[in-house]
Coordinates of C-alpha atoms in Angstrom, one line a residue:
M1 CA 77.1 -88.4 -85.1
S2 CA 81.1 -89.0 -85.4
E3 CA 82.8 -86.6 -87.6
S4 CA 84.7 -90.1 -88.9
A5 CA 81.9 -92.4 -89.7
T6 CA 82.0 -93.1 -93.0
V7 CA 79.3 -94.6 -95.5
T8 CA 79.3 -96.6 -98.5
V9 CA 77.8 -95.8 -101.7
A10 CA 76.9 -98.4 -104.9
R11 CA 76.9 -97.3 -108.6
P12 CA 75.4 -98.8 -111.0
V13 CA 77.3 -98.2 -114.8
T14 CA 75.4 -99.1 -117.6
A15 CA 77.7 -99.9 -120.6
A16 CA 78.4 -102.1 -123.5
A17 CA 78.7 -105.9 -122.6
G18 CA 82.2 -107.9 -123.4
V19 CA 85.2 -106.5 -125.0
F20 CA 83.1 -103.7 -126.5
A21 CA 82.4 -102.1 -122.9
P22 CA 85.3 -99.7 -122.9
G23 CA 84.1 -98.2 -126.3
H24 CA 82.0 -94.8 -125.1
V25 CA 82.8 -91.7 -124.4
G26 CA 80.2 -91.2 -121.4
E27 CA 77.2 -88.5 -121.6
L28 CA 77.9 -87.5 -125.0
T29 CA 77.6 -91.5 -126.2
Q30 CA 74.1 -90.8 -126.7
Y31 CA 74.4 -88.2 -129.1
L32 CA 76.6 -91.0 -130.6
P33 CA 74.8 -94.6 -130.4
F34 CA 76.6 -97.8 -130.7
E35 CA 74.6 -98.6 -133.6
L36 CA 75.1 -95.5 -135.2
V37 CA 79.1 -95.5 -134.6
D38 CA 78.2 -99.7 -136.1
D39 CA 76.6 -99.0 -138.8
V40 CA 79.3 -96.0 -139.9
L41 CA 82.1 -98.7 -139.6
S42 CA 79.6 -101.2 -142.3
E43 CA 79.6 -98.6 -144.7
T44 CA 83.9 -97.1 -144.5
K45 CA 84.3 -101.5 -144.2
T46 CA 86.4 -100.5 -141.0
V47 CA 85.4 -103.5 -139.1
Q48 CA 87.4 -106.0 -137.5
R49 CA 87.8 -109.6 -139.4
R50 CA 87.8 -110.9 -135.9
L51 CA 86.5 -110.2 -132.9
R52 CA 89.4 -109.9 -130.1
D53 CA 89.9 -106.7 -127.2
L54 CA 89.9 -104.1 -129.7
P55 CA 86.8 -104.6 -131.8
S56 CA 86.9 -100.9 -134.5
R57 CA 83.6 -99.9 -132.7
V58 CA 86.1 -99.3 -129.1
G59 CA 88.9 -97.8 -131.2
V60 CA 86.5 -95.3 -132.7
Y61 CA 85.5 -94.1 -129.6
F62 CA 88.9 -94.8 -128.2
V63 CA 90.3 -91.9 -130.9
L64 CA 87.1 -89.4 -129.7
A65 CA 88.5 -89.7 -126.0
L66 CA 92.0 -88.5 -127.2
V67 CA 90.6 -85.1 -127.9
L68 CA 88.7 -84.9 -125.5
F69 CA 92.2 -85.4 -123.7
P70 CA 95.1 -83.9 -125.7
R71 CA 97.8 -84.1 -122.9
L72 CA 97.7 -87.3 -121.8
G73 CA 99.1 -90.5 -123.7
Y74 CA 97.9 -93.7 -125.5
A75 CA 97.8 -95.3 -122.0
R76 CA 96.2 -92.5 -119.7
V77 CA 93.6 -91.6 -122.1
W78 CA 92.9 -95.7 -121.8
Q79 CA 92.7 -95.8 -118.1
K80 CA 90.0 -93.0 -118.5
L81 CA 88.1 -95.5 -120.7
T82 CA 87.6 -98.0 -118.4
A83 CA 88.1 -95.8 -114.6
G84 CA 84.3 -96.2 -114.1
L85 CA 84.0 -100.0 -115.4
I86 CA 84.6 -101.5 -112.1
G87 CA 84.6 -105.3 -111.8
L88 CA 84.2 -105.6 -115.3
D89 CA 86.8 -108.0 -117.3
V90 CA 88.3 -105.3 -120.0
A91 CA 91.8 -105.3 -121.5
S92 CA 95.3 -103.7 -120.8
P93 CA 96.4 -103.0 -124.1
S94 CA 99.8 -101.8 -124.9
E95 CA 100.5 -98.4 -126.4
K96 CA 101.9 -100.5 -129.1
A97 CA 98.4 -102.0 -129.7
L98 CA 96.7 -98.5 -129.3
R99 CA 98.5 -96.8 -132.2
D100 CA 97.8 -99.9 -134.9
L101 CA 94.2 -99.6 -133.8
R102 CA 94.1 -96.6 -134.9
R103 CA 95.8 -97.4 -138.1
R104 CA 93.5 -99.5 -139.2
L105 CA 90.7 -97.7 -139.0
G106 CA 91.7 -94.5 -140.7
P107 CA 90.6 -91.7 -141.1
A108 CA 87.9 -92.7 -143.0
P109 CA 84.8 -93.2 -140.6
F110 CA 85.7 -90.3 -138.4
K111 CA 84.9 -88.0 -142.2
A112 CA 81.8 -90.0 -142.2
L113 CA 80.6 -89.8 -138.7
F114 CA 81.4 -86.2 -138.3
E115 CA 78.8 -85.4 -141.3
V116 CA 76.3 -87.3 -139.7
V117 CA 75.9 -85.2 -136.6
A118 CA 77.1 -81.8 -139.2
G119 CA 73.8 -79.4 -139.5
P120 CA 72.2 -77.0 -137.7
L121 CA 71.1 -77.3 -134.7
G122 CA 68.9 -74.8 -134.2
Q123 CA 65.1 -74.3 -134.0
P124 CA 64.3 -71.3 -136.2
H125 CA 62.6 -69.3 -132.9
T126 CA 65.2 -69.7 -130.8
P127 CA 67.4 -66.4 -129.9
G128 CA 69.9 -65.3 -132.9
V129 CA 69.8 -68.6 -135.2
C130 CA 67.5 -66.7 -137.6
Y131 CA 67.0 -63.0 -139.4
R132 CA 63.7 -62.6 -140.7
G133 CA 62.7 -66.0 -141.1
M134 CA 66.9 -66.7 -143.0
R135 CA 68.9 -69.1 -141.0
T136 CA 72.1 -67.0 -140.2
V137 CA 75.6 -68.9 -141.2
A138 CA 79.0 -68.0 -142.0
F139 CA 82.0 -69.1 -144.3
D140 CA 85.7 -68.9 -142.8
G141 CA 89.2 -70.6 -143.0
C142 CA 91.3 -71.7 -139.9
N143 CA 94.9 -71.5 -140.4
S144 CA 96.0 -72.2 -136.9
L145 CA 96.1 -75.9 -135.8
R146 CA 99.6 -76.6 -135.5
V147 CA 100.7 -79.6 -136.6
P148 CA 103.9 -82.1 -135.7
D149 CA 107.1 -80.7 -137.5
T150 CA 107.3 -83.9 -139.8
E151 CA 108.8 -84.5 -143.1
R152 CA 105.8 -86.1 -144.0
N153 CA 103.4 -83.2 -142.6
R154 CA 105.4 -80.7 -144.1
S155 CA 105.0 -82.7 -147.7
W156 CA 101.6 -82.0 -147.3
L157 CA 100.8 -78.8 -145.3
G158 CA 104.2 -77.0 -146.7
R159 CA 105.2 -74.5 -144.0
I160 CA 104.4 -70.6 -143.6
R161 CA 107.1 -68.2 -144.3
Y162 CA 106.7 -64.5 -141.5
R163 CA 108.8 -61.6 -142.1
M164 CA 111.2 -63.2 -139.3
G165 CA 111.4 -66.2 -140.5
F166 CA 109.5 -70.0 -140.7
A167 CA 106.7 -70.6 -138.1
G168 CA 107.6 -73.2 -136.1
Y169 CA 104.8 -76.1 -136.3
P170 CA 103.7 -76.4 -139.8
T171 CA 99.6 -75.2 -139.6
L172 CA 96.4 -77.7 -140.8
R173 CA 94.2 -75.6 -143.4
M174 CA 90.4 -75.7 -143.1
M175 CA 87.1 -74.0 -144.2
T176 CA 83.7 -74.3 -142.0
L177 CA 80.3 -73.2 -142.3
I178 CA 79.0 -72.7 -139.1
E179 CA 75.6 -71.7 -138.2
T180 CA 76.0 -68.2 -136.3
G181 CA 73.1 -68.2 -133.4
T182 CA 74.1 -71.7 -132.0
R183 CA 78.3 -71.8 -133.3
G184 CA 77.1 -75.6 -134.9
M185 CA 79.3 -76.8 -138.1
I186 CA 77.1 -77.6 -141.0
G187 CA 80.2 -78.1 -142.8
A188 CA 83.7 -78.5 -143.0
V189 CA 87.0 -79.5 -145.8
L190 CA 90.4 -79.6 -145.4
G191 CA 93.1 -78.1 -147.5
S192 CA 96.6 -78.5 -148.4
A193 CA 100.0 -76.5 -149.4
A194 CA 98.6 -76.3 -152.8
D195 CA 94.8 -74.1 -151.2
R196 CA 96.5 -71.0 -150.7
D197 CA 92.6 -69.6 -151.8
E198 CA 89.9 -69.8 -149.5
A199 CA 87.2 -69.3 -152.1
T200 CA 88.4 -73.0 -153.7
L201 CA 88.0 -74.3 -150.4
A202 CA 84.8 -72.7 -149.7
R203 CA 83.0 -73.9 -153.0
R204 CA 83.6 -77.7 -152.1
L205 CA 80.5 -76.6 -148.8
L206 CA 78.4 -74.3 -151.6
P207 CA 76.1 -77.7 -151.7
L208 CA 75.3 -77.6 -148.4
L209 CA 73.7 -74.3 -148.6
H210 CA 69.4 -73.9 -149.4
P211 CA 67.8 -71.0 -150.4
S212 CA 66.4 -70.4 -146.4
M213 CA 70.0 -69.2 -145.5
V214 CA 71.3 -66.3 -145.5
V215 CA 75.3 -66.0 -145.6
L216 CA 77.7 -63.6 -143.9
L217 CA 81.7 -63.2 -145.0
D218 CA 84.3 -61.3 -145.1
R219 CA 86.6 -59.9 -147.6
A220 CA 88.4 -62.9 -148.9
F221 CA 85.1 -64.1 -150.6
D222 CA 84.4 -60.9 -152.1
A223 CA 85.4 -61.8 -155.5
A224 CA 82.2 -61.8 -158.5
A225 CA 83.1 -65.2 -159.9
F226 CA 82.5 -66.8 -155.9
L227 CA 79.7 -64.9 -155.7
N228 CA 77.6 -66.0 -158.5
E229 CA 77.8 -69.5 -157.7
L230 CA 76.9 -68.6 -153.6
N231 CA 73.8 -67.3 -155.0
E232 CA 73.3 -70.1 -157.8
T233 CA 72.8 -72.0 -154.4
G234 CA 69.3 -70.2 -153.3
A235 CA 71.2 -68.4 -150.3
R236 CA 71.3 -65.0 -149.7
F237 CA 74.7 -63.5 -148.8
L238 CA 75.9 -60.5 -147.0
V239 CA 79.6 -60.0 -147.7
R240 CA 81.8 -57.1 -146.7
S241 CA 83.9 -56.1 -149.8
K242 CA 87.6 -54.7 -150.3
S243 CA 88.4 -51.2 -150.3
T244 CA 90.0 -51.4 -154.1
R245 CA 86.7 -52.4 -155.7
R246 CA 84.8 -50.0 -157.3
P247 CA 81.3 -51.0 -158.3
P248 CA 78.8 -49.1 -160.4
V249 CA 75.7 -46.7 -158.9
L250 CA 73.3 -47.8 -161.0
T251 CA 70.1 -46.6 -158.6
H252 CA 69.8 -44.8 -155.2
L253 CA 67.5 -46.4 -152.1
P254 CA 65.7 -44.5 -149.4
D255 CA 67.9 -45.9 -146.9
G256 CA 71.3 -44.9 -148.5
S257 CA 72.3 -47.8 -150.0
F258 CA 72.3 -48.3 -153.6
L259 CA 72.3 -50.7 -156.3
S260 CA 74.9 -51.9 -158.5
D261 CA 75.3 -55.4 -160.6
L262 CA 78.7 -57.5 -160.3
R263 CA 79.0 -59.4 -164.0
G264 CA 75.4 -59.7 -164.2
L265 CA 74.3 -60.2 -161.4
P266 CA 71.5 -57.4 -159.1
V267 CA 73.3 -56.6 -155.7
R268 CA 73.2 -53.9 -153.3
I269 CA 75.8 -52.2 -151.7
I270 CA 75.6 -50.0 -148.0
D271 CA 78.9 -48.0 -148.1
A272 CA 78.4 -47.2 -144.2
E273 CA 81.0 -45.9 -141.6
L274 CA 80.8 -46.8 -137.9
T275 CA 81.8 -44.6 -135.1
V276 CA 81.9 -47.0 -131.7
T277 CA 82.7 -44.4 -128.7
G278 CA 83.3 -46.5 -125.4
V279 CA 82.9 -46.0 -121.8
D280 CA 85.9 -43.8 -121.4
G281 CA 85.5 -41.3 -124.5
S282 CA 87.7 -43.4 -126.1
R283 CA 86.5 -43.8 -130.0
V284 CA 87.3 -45.9 -133.3
R285 CA 85.9 -45.6 -136.6
D286 CA 86.0 -47.8 -139.6
R287 CA 84.7 -48.4 -143.1
Y288 CA 82.2 -50.9 -143.7
R289 CA 80.9 -51.8 -147.6
L290 CA 78.8 -54.4 -148.0
I291 CA 77.8 -55.8 -150.9
T292 CA 74.3 -58.3 -150.2
T293 CA 71.6 -60.4 -152.8
L294 CA 69.0 -58.6 -149.8
L295 CA 67.8 -56.1 -152.4
D296 CA 64.3 -55.3 -150.6
H297 CA 65.8 -52.2 -148.7
D298 CA 62.2 -51.6 -146.8
H299 CA 62.5 -55.4 -144.9
H300 CA 66.1 -55.0 -144.8
P301 CA 67.0 -51.5 -143.9
A302 CA 71.0 -50.7 -144.6
A303 CA 71.9 -49.9 -140.6
E304 CA 69.9 -53.1 -139.6
L305 CA 72.2 -55.1 -142.1
V306 CA 75.6 -54.0 -140.7
R307 CA 74.6 -54.7 -137.8
L308 CA 73.1 -57.8 -138.7
Y309 CA 77.0 -58.5 -140.1
H310 CA 79.0 -58.3 -136.9
E311 CA 77.3 -62.1 -136.8
R312 CA 79.8 -63.4 -138.3
W313 CA 82.2 -63.7 -135.8
E314 CA 80.6 -65.8 -133.8
I315 CA 82.6 -68.1 -135.8
E316 CA 85.6 -67.8 -134.3
I317 CA 84.8 -68.0 -131.5
A318 CA 83.9 -72.0 -132.9
Y319 CA 86.9 -71.6 -133.8
L320 CA 88.4 -70.0 -130.0
A321 CA 86.4 -73.2 -128.7
L322 CA 88.7 -75.8 -131.2
R323 CA 92.0 -74.3 -130.3
H324 CA 92.3 -73.4 -127.1
T325 CA 89.2 -74.9 -124.9
I326 CA 89.3 -78.5 -126.5
L327 CA 92.9 -78.3 -127.7
D328 CA 94.4 -75.9 -124.9
G329 CA 96.9 -74.7 -127.5
H330 CA 98.1 -78.0 -128.1
V331 CA 100.0 -79.6 -130.9
L332 CA 98.2 -82.0 -132.8
R333 CA 99.7 -85.7 -132.0
S334 CA 99.6 -87.5 -135.3
Q335 CA 102.9 -87.2 -137.5
D336 CA 101.5 -88.3 -141.1
R337 CA 98.2 -87.3 -143.6
P338 CA 95.8 -90.0 -142.6
G339 CA 96.6 -89.2 -138.6
L340 CA 96.3 -86.0 -139.2
E341 CA 93.0 -86.4 -140.9
Q342 CA 91.5 -89.0 -138.2
E343 CA 92.3 -86.6 -136.1
V344 CA 91.1 -83.9 -137.4
W345 CA 87.6 -85.4 -138.1
A346 CA 87.3 -86.6 -134.6
L347 CA 88.1 -83.1 -132.9
L348 CA 85.3 -81.5 -135.4
T349 CA 82.6 -84.3 -134.5
V350 CA 83.2 -84.3 -130.6
Y351 CA 83.1 -80.5 -130.5
Q352 CA 79.8 -80.4 -132.5
L353 CA 78.8 -83.6 -129.9
L354 CA 79.1 -80.9 -127.8
R355 CA 77.2 -78.3 -129.0
M356 CA 74.4 -80.2 -129.8
A357 CA 74.2 -81.2 -125.7
M358 CA 74.4 -77.3 -125.5
V359 CA 71.5 -76.4 -128.3
T360 CA 69.5 -79.2 -126.2
A361 CA 69.9 -77.5 -122.8
V362 CA 69.1 -73.4 -123.4
E363 CA 66.1 -74.6 -126.2
S364 CA 64.4 -76.2 -122.7
R365 CA 64.5 -72.5 -121.0
P366 CA 62.6 -70.1 -124.0
D367 CA 64.2 -67.2 -124.3
T368 CA 67.8 -67.9 -123.5
N369 CA 69.9 -67.6 -126.1
P370 CA 72.9 -69.9 -127.1
D371 CA 75.4 -67.8 -126.7
R372 CA 74.8 -67.8 -123.0
A373 CA 75.9 -71.5 -122.6
S374 CA 79.7 -72.3 -121.1
F375 CA 81.7 -74.5 -123.7
T376 CA 84.2 -75.0 -121.2
T377 CA 81.4 -76.4 -118.5
A378 CA 80.0 -78.6 -121.3
L379 CA 83.7 -79.5 -121.8
Q380 CA 85.0 -80.5 -118.7
T381 CA 81.5 -82.2 -117.9
A382 CA 81.7 -84.2 -120.4
R383 CA 85.4 -85.8 -119.3
D384 CA 83.9 -86.5 -116.1
Q385 CA 81.3 -88.6 -117.8
L386 CA 84.0 -90.6 -118.8
I387 CA 85.9 -90.9 -116.3
A388 CA 82.9 -92.1 -114.8
A389 CA 81.5 -94.0 -117.2
D390 CA 78.0 -92.2 -116.5
G391 CA 74.9 -91.5 -119.0
I392 CA 76.7 -93.9 -121.3
V393 CA 72.9 -94.7 -122.3
P394 CA 69.3 -92.8 -121.1
T395 CA 68.5 -93.9 -117.7
S396 CA 65.5 -96.3 -117.0
Q397 CA 61.8 -95.8 -116.7
P398 CA 60.9 -95.6 -113.4
G399 CA 59.7 -99.3 -112.8
K400 CA 60.3 -100.2 -116.1
P401 CA 63.9 -101.6 -116.4
G402 CA 65.3 -101.4 -119.7
K403 CA 62.7 -98.9 -121.4
P404 CA 64.7 -95.7 -122.0
D405 CA 63.3 -92.5 -120.3
H406 CA 63.3 -90.0 -123.0
T407 CA 62.1 -87.3 -120.8
D408 CA 65.4 -86.2 -119.3
L409 CA 66.7 -84.7 -122.3
L410 CA 69.2 -82.4 -119.8
G411 CA 71.4 -85.2 -118.6
A412 CA 74.4 -84.1 -116.2
I413 CA 76.4 -82.2 -119.2
G414 CA 72.9 -79.6 -119.9
R415 CA 72.2 -79.2 -116.0
A416 CA 75.7 -78.2 -115.8
V417 CA 75.3 -75.8 -118.9
L418 CA 71.7 -73.9 -117.1
A419 CA 73.4 -73.7 -113.9
T420 CA 75.7 -71.9 -115.3
L421 CA 74.6 -70.1 -118.0
L422 CA 76.4 -66.5 -119.0
P423 CA 75.4 -63.4 -118.3
P424 CA 74.2 -61.8 -121.7
R425 CA 76.5 -60.4 -123.7
R426 CA 77.9 -56.8 -123.6
L427 CA 79.0 -54.5 -126.4
R428 CA 82.7 -53.9 -126.0
W429 CA 85.5 -53.7 -128.0
S430 CA 88.9 -56.1 -127.3
T431 CA 92.8 -54.9 -128.0
R432 CA 93.7 -56.7 -131.0
R433 CA 97.6 -55.9 -129.0
L434 CA 100.2 -59.0 -129.9
K435 CA 102.9 -58.9 -127.8
N436 CA 105.3 -61.9 -129.4
A437 CA 108.5 -59.8 -130.4
T438 CA 107.9 -62.3 -133.9
S439 CA 104.9 -62.2 -135.0
R440 CA 103.1 -60.7 -138.2
Y441 CA 101.1 -58.7 -136.8
L442 CA 103.5 -57.0 -134.5
N443 CA 103.3 -53.1 -136.3
R444 CA 99.7 -53.4 -137.0
D445 CA 97.9 -50.6 -135.6
D446 CA 93.8 -50.6 -135.9
R447 CA 94.3 -47.6 -133.4
R448 CA 91.8 -49.5 -130.9
P449 CA 91.9 -48.9 -127.1
H450 CA 94.7 -51.3 -125.3
L451 CA 92.5 -52.0 -122.8
P452 CA 88.9 -53.9 -123.5
T453 CA 86.8 -51.3 -122.7
T454 CA 83.0 -51.0 -122.6
I455 CA 80.4 -49.6 -125.8
A456 CA 78.9 -47.0 -124.9
S457 CA 77.1 -46.4 -128.4
I458 CA 77.7 -47.2 -132.2
E459 CA 76.8 -44.4 -134.7
V460 CA 76.1 -45.5 -137.9
T461 CA 76.6 -43.0 -140.9
L462 CA 75.7 -43.9 -144.8
H463 CA 77.9 -42.5 -147.8
T464 CA 75.6 -42.7 -150.9
P465 CA 78.2 -42.1 -153.9
S466 CA 77.1 -40.0 -157.4
L467 CA 75.4 -42.2 -160.0
D468 CA 77.8 -43.6 -161.9
K469 CA 77.0 -46.5 -164.3
T470 CA 80.1 -47.1 -166.1
P471 CA 81.3 -50.5 -165.2
R472 CA 85.4 -50.7 -163.4
P473 CA 86.2 -54.5 -164.1
R474 CA 89.6 -55.2 -161.6
H475 CA 91.2 -56.8 -164.1
R476 CA 92.4 -55.8 -167.6
K477 CA 90.7 -57.9 -170.1
P478 CA 93.2 -59.8 -172.4
G479 CA 94.4 -58.4 -175.7
N480 CA 93.8 -55.1 -175.0
P481 CA 97.0 -53.4 -176.3
N482 CA 95.8 -50.2 -175.0
A483 CA 96.3 -51.1 -171.4
A484 CA 98.6 -50.3 -169.2
P485 CA 101.5 -53.9 -169.0
T486 CA 101.2 -56.3 -165.8
R487 CA 104.0 -56.3 -163.5
R488 CA 104.8 -59.8 -164.3
E489 CA 105.0 -58.4 -167.5
I490 CA 107.1 -55.7 -167.2
I491 CA 109.6 -58.6 -164.7
T492 CA 110.0 -60.4 -167.9
A493 CA 110.3 -57.7 -170.2
L494 CA 113.6 -57.0 -167.7
M495 CA 114.9 -60.2 -167.2
Q496 CA 114.8 -60.8 -171.0
D497 CA 117.7 -58.1 -171.4
D498 CA 119.7 -60.6 -169.8
P499 CA 118.0 -64.0 -169.4
S500 CA 121.9 -65.7 -168.6
R501 CA 121.7 -64.1 -165.0
P502 CA 119.8 -64.6 -162.1
W503 CA 117.6 -61.9 -160.6
H504 CA 117.4 -61.0 -157.1
G505 CA 114.3 -59.5 -156.1
R506 CA 115.4 -56.8 -154.0
E507 CA 116.9 -55.9 -157.4
L508 CA 113.9 -55.9 -159.1
A509 CA 111.8 -53.8 -156.2
D510 CA 114.5 -51.1 -156.6
K511 CA 113.5 -51.0 -160.8
L512 CA 109.8 -50.7 -159.8
A513 CA 109.8 -48.7 -156.7
I514 CA 107.9 -50.6 -154.6
K515 CA 108.3 -53.0 -151.0
P516 CA 111.2 -55.6 -151.3
R517 CA 109.2 -58.0 -149.6
N518 CA 105.9 -57.5 -151.9
M519 CA 107.8 -58.3 -154.9
L520 CA 109.7 -61.5 -153.4
T521 CA 106.4 -62.6 -152.3
Q522 CA 105.0 -62.2 -155.9
L523 CA 108.4 -63.6 -157.7
A524 CA 107.1 -66.8 -155.1
E525 CA 103.7 -66.9 -156.4
W526 CA 105.0 -67.2 -160.1
T527 CA 107.5 -69.3 -159.4
R528 CA 105.1 -71.9 -158.1
H529 CA 103.0 -70.9 -161.8
G530 CA 105.9 -71.6 -163.7
F531 CA 106.7 -68.8 -164.7
L532 CA 110.3 -68.1 -163.9
T533 CA 112.7 -69.7 -161.8
R534 CA 114.0 -69.9 -158.9
T535 CA 118.1 -70.0 -158.3
N536 CA 119.0 -69.1 -155.2
A537 CA 117.4 -67.8 -152.2
G538 CA 115.9 -64.9 -153.1
T539 CA 117.4 -65.4 -156.9
Y540 CA 115.2 -65.7 -160.3
Q541 CA 115.1 -66.1 -163.5
L542 CA 113.5 -66.8 -166.5
P543 CA 112.7 -70.5 -166.9
T544 CA 114.9 -72.6 -170.2
R545 CA 111.7 -73.1 -173.0
H546 CA 110.9 -76.9 -171.7
D547 CA 110.3 -75.5 -168.6
A548 CA 107.9 -72.9 -169.5
P549 CA 104.3 -73.1 -168.7
S550 CA 102.5 -73.9 -171.5
P551 CA 99.9 -70.4 -172.8

């Protein structure tokens, strides 16, 4: 046979009929079928009034395709959507028409789509999903999704100021609740410049919790008021406490932990020191103080909970997939709030669809941990399937055209994931040093080795303080005349000596013998709350009587 011989292969493509044909995202369409999109469009009242070349359903899938190709413009993404629809009469819209299509839809249908597909993905028997019958989930905020530096975006999101100047781009504030075993999204909320406290955003996700969950949280969520609200949902929690907290020691437990109290909430506290030894002989030590409502030390030993808390870092891997795998570090497209909200909800929807395909594939092989599935493989295969317009609807049963074959649940994405399973997770730590000269973390040293190192052993030492049932409130009780004055009261008294002149932050820092950076940060915070008035760069004075905040 001649090496230059050729062969013609005919490949059937099944897509929606008529002007709806470009409305797909390849094989991911099976997880977001036409009927679901039409129902969401109807519920959000965004169905087109007249059927023309660009119906609303096509617009939804087009915006989802924009997420899959963050480097490309509107016209190029449309070409990818229609590349596999050979022989069909599809429209060739201009970029303005596609932009108008996005504006016509708005963010509402994409938020509704995400709320439909969001939720736990793993079965209880799937490795890594549950701890002693309770599904492990985690809260955390993401403040690193960069958006275009436009006036409309800055008015909503504000600008971030670091020690060496302003950040180059405004960043979106987002809070998510994920299932740590599969890294699937259970819920998400978006915040603005006014939402500085992560716990405030997390409160909007508390209704998604239920008693069969155990929530893992970092030190930003250890406030007693928030933990009491979280406990009212019935979910258990395991949260790392700040080092400044001094809880009362009520009862010692045999495993080295002790019982305490947080504003009437019975809790158990584990004070542990971790010593991690690398294969190269290097050592890293850290002190952990964990607060939990898992009070039974027999069923939940302290050393076991210390190791369980490490699962909280799975949410960082989820954010890594969003920022660097899907977006490839790119800035988002939209230049106003409605466009940004639409884009982010579409991003989260695509992320969840990919996780659904990955979990379906992994669970077809018993005893396989979902963290072995490659997100990059799933993403690249999904892009290939979109370009080829393949797998839009399930394949038909042999000899029965029109009847879907539900036995092929994996599809091309699932088969690619199973063919490229990652090796089992190995214990190692990674360096956290940055080489960016303008980074605010430039001089931070957590005493880790400069190179990634395989962990040889982890030693957990529990510290049990002596019994001390005296509560220590973290904040001064109002109206207590014997309490020491707060820093704001001292600053107010200084300014009242000469209320007509502005005071520079560095001058006030020298008088209180504190770092100027800390003083300037607090002055800016007090100004936002109306206790001070900013007169110039770095200078402040007391507000006039009609400007003062109400008590």
